[in-house]
C-alpha positions as a printed Julia matrix, in Angstrom:
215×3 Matrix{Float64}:
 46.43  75.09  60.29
 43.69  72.39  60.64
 43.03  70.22  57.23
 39.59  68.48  57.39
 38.86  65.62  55.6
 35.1   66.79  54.37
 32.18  65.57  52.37
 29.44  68.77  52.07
 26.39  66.95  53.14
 27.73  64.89  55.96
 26.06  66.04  59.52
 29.02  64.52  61.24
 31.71  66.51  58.65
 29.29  69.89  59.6
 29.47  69.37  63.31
 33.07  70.32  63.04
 32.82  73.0   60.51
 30.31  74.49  63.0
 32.15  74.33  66.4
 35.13  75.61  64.45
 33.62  78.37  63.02
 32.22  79.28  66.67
 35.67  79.55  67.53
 37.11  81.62  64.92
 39.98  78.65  64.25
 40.86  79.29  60.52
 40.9   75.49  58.71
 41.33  74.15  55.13
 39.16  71.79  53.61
 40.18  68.48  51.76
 36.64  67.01  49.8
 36.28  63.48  49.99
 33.69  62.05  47.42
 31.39  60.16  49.58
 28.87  59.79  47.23
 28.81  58.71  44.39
 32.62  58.3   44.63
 33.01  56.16  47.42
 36.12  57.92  48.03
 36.6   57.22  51.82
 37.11  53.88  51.07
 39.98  54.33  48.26
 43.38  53.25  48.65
 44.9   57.14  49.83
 42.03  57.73  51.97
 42.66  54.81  53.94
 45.96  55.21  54.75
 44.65  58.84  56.4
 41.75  56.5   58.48
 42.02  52.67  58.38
 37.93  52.98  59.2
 37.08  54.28  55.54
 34.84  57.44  57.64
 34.28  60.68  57.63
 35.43  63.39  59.23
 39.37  63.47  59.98
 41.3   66.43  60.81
 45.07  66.76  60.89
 46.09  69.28  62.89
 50.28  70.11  62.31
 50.4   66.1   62.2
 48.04  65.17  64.85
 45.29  62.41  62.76
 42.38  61.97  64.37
 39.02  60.71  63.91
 35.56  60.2   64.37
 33.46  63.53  65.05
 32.53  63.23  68.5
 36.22  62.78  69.66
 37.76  65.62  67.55
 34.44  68.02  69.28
 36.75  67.29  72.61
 39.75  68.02  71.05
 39.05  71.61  69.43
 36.96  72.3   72.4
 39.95  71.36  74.87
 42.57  73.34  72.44
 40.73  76.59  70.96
 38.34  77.12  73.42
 39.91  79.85  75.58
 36.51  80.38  77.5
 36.61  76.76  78.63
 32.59  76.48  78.13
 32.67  74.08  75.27
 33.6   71.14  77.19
 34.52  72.48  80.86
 37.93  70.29  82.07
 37.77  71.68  85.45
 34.34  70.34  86.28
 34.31  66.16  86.29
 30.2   66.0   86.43
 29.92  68.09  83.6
 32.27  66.5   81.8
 30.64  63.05  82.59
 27.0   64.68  81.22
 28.98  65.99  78.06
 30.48  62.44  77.18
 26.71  60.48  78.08
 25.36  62.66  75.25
 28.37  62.41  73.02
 27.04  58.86  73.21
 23.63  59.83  72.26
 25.0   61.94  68.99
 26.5   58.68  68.11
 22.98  56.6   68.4
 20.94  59.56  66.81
 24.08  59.11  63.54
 23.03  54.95  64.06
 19.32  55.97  63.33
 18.2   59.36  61.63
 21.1   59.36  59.75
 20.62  55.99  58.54
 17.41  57.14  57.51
 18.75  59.94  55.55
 21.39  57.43  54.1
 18.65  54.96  52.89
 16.55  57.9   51.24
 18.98  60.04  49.98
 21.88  58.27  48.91
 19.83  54.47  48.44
 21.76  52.77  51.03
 20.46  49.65  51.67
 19.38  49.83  55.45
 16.59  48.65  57.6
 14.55  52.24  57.01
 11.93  51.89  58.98
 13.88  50.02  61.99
 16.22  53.51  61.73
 13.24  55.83  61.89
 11.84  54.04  64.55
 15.29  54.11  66.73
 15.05  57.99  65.57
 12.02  58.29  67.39
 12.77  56.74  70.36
 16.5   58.64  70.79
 14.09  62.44  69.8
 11.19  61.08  72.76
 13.89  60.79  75.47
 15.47  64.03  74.19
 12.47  66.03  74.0
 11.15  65.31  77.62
 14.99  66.1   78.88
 14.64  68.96  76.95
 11.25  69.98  77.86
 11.86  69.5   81.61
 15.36  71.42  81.65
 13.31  74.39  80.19
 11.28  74.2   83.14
 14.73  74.59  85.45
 15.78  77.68  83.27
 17.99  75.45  81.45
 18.73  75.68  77.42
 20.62  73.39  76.58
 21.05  70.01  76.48
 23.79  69.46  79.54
 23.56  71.51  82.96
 25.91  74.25  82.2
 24.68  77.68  81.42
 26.4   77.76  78.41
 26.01  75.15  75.1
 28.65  72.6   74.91
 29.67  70.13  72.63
 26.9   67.97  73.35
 24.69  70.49  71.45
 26.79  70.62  68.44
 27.11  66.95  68.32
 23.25  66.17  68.48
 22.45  68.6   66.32
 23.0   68.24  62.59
 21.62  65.01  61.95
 18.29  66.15  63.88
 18.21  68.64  61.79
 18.31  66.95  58.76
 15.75  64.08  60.15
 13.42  65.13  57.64
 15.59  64.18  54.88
 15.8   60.53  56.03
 11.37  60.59  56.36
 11.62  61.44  59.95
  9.71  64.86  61.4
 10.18  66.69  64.03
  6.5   68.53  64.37
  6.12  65.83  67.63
  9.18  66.96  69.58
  8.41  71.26  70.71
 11.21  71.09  73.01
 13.64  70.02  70.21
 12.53  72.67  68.13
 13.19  75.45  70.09
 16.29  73.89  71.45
 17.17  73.96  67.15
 16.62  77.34  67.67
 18.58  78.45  70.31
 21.58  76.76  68.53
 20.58  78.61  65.45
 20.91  82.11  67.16
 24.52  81.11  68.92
 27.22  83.58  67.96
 29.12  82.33  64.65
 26.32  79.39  63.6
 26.64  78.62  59.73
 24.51  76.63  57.41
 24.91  73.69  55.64
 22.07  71.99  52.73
 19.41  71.36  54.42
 20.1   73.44  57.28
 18.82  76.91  57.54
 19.29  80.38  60.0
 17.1   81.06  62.54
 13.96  83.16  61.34
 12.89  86.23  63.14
 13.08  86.45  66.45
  9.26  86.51  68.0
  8.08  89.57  69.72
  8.58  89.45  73.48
């Protein structure tokens, strides 16, 4: 059975618990203390991840970390549609990893924000909301235009991948860091479409889907 390494309110921690619980794989949970603890950096947590971050799963003795690379390794193992992150089809694959990249730049920025604001880390707040901005903008239009194709979501396939699940919590939880989302209607119905996928859960700060509007 999986073990992750979790903190409740981290985006990149819920990612994990998300794509998992899409794919009915059964884990156990080890809390880490981020805050006020500061328990990823103590002495047994760094022997688990040299990095002092969160998330890390061991899986029957396979360590790994950082979010976006264990998405591509549950995808790749428990997937048994192959949807998730599609092996067999190099240009997908290739769009998947671009906005794995992205996830990582929206963490760099909105979650900064939320970091600043929430937890009083002592970042550059308004440089991080800005970079927020600019990362939603370029999302939003993608978004907006692959709507206009018949497309919903954020990569070419017909199906989410793991590109969704790894942009979406810490958009989600923009507001918490003082960033909105009222500018970006492609982003918000993208949210939820992702909301609505068979097996989503919540998280603080993340809710279900409301009704579904009339056709």
């Amino acid at each position: 059975m999986i073990t992750l390494y979790d903190y409740e309110l981290s985006g990149n921690c819920y990612k994990l618990r998300l794509l998992m619980g899409m794919l009915g794989v059964e884990w156990k949970t080890v809390p880490v203390d981020f805050y006020p603890g500061r328990e990823h950096k103590s002495d047994w947590f760094l022997k688990i991840n040299p990095l002092g971050q969160l998330p890390v799963i061991d899986d029957d003795g396979l360590v790994l970390r950082d979010a976006q690379a264990i998405l591509v390794y549950l995808a790749s193992k428990y997937d048994a549609s192959g949807t998730w992150y599609p092996r067999d089809n190099p240009a997908l694959l290739g769009e998947i990893s671009q906005w794995l990249a992205f996830a990582d730049g929206i963490t760099g920025t909105a979650s900064a924000a939320r970091l600043h604001d929430a937890l009083f880390y002592d970042f550059d707040v308004e440089a991080a909301r800005a970079g927020a901005h600019r990362l939603f903008r370029i999302l939003d239009e993608h978004l907006w235009f692959g709507e206009q194709e018949g497309r919903n979501w954020i990569c070419s396939a017909s199906q989410p991948t793991i590109a969704d699940i790894a942009c979406f919590p810490y958009i989600m939880l923009s507001e918490e860091g003082g960033i909105p989302r009222q500018d970006y209607p492609a982003i918000r119905r993208w949210c939820d479409r992702v909301k609505r996928l068979k097996g989503f859960s919540v998280m603080s700060g993340v809710f279900p889907a409301g009704p579904a509007k009339a056709a």
